[in-house]
Phi, psi and omega in degrees: 000141179271114181307332181287343181264358184267165170254159185224142170273151177302340180272011170085010172277141175258158184223128171249118184269133175222090183068237180263016179236158177224153167256135183240138176217187179244133186295155178300322178304312181295316180300316180295324179292325181288334185062233191289106181282141180249307181214165176217143174242131180231160178290173178261155175304134181098342178294146174267136176239154182238132180308131178086352180257155181291145176231001179175187176208156177236133182248134175236178178295339182272322188191173170249126183237137176288149170256135184248136178291125178282340179218164177265149176156197183254132176289122182255341179203145177235139181282094182298328180300320179290323176298321181286328183211094184297345179293340174298319176298316181296322185274335186209066187295339184261351180234272182295339184268015176302158186255300183217161170245137185231132169273114187290139173273338180216087182303339180294343179299336180295339180292344179272353182274163182268144170279176186302315182297317180293323178294316178300320179295318179300315179301313180298317180295321181294331183281350181255000000 
């Protein structure tokens, strides 16, 4: 996936839109900030998620951080490879390290997400 073509939540989750479904992952910036990843918890297929609410967590040697759903809907797929080996997320957050696929209940929620340029600006602003 090309990071420049994705949308982003302010909480650092990325979103690839495909019709009424999305693929959700965690940005490279967030992964790099967490440093050494230890474990990840993700929802199960069939779970309902709500935009802005937690749907899992990722633990690193530094901290435990919540993952926030960028859109509302039903989880249709979970990346079992990342559950089995969280280092896949660390090594390839935009392709092999995707987290979940969600069938959106309200596709208009994607209009609240940031494009790549706005996300890059947010990161830069947060670092100052």
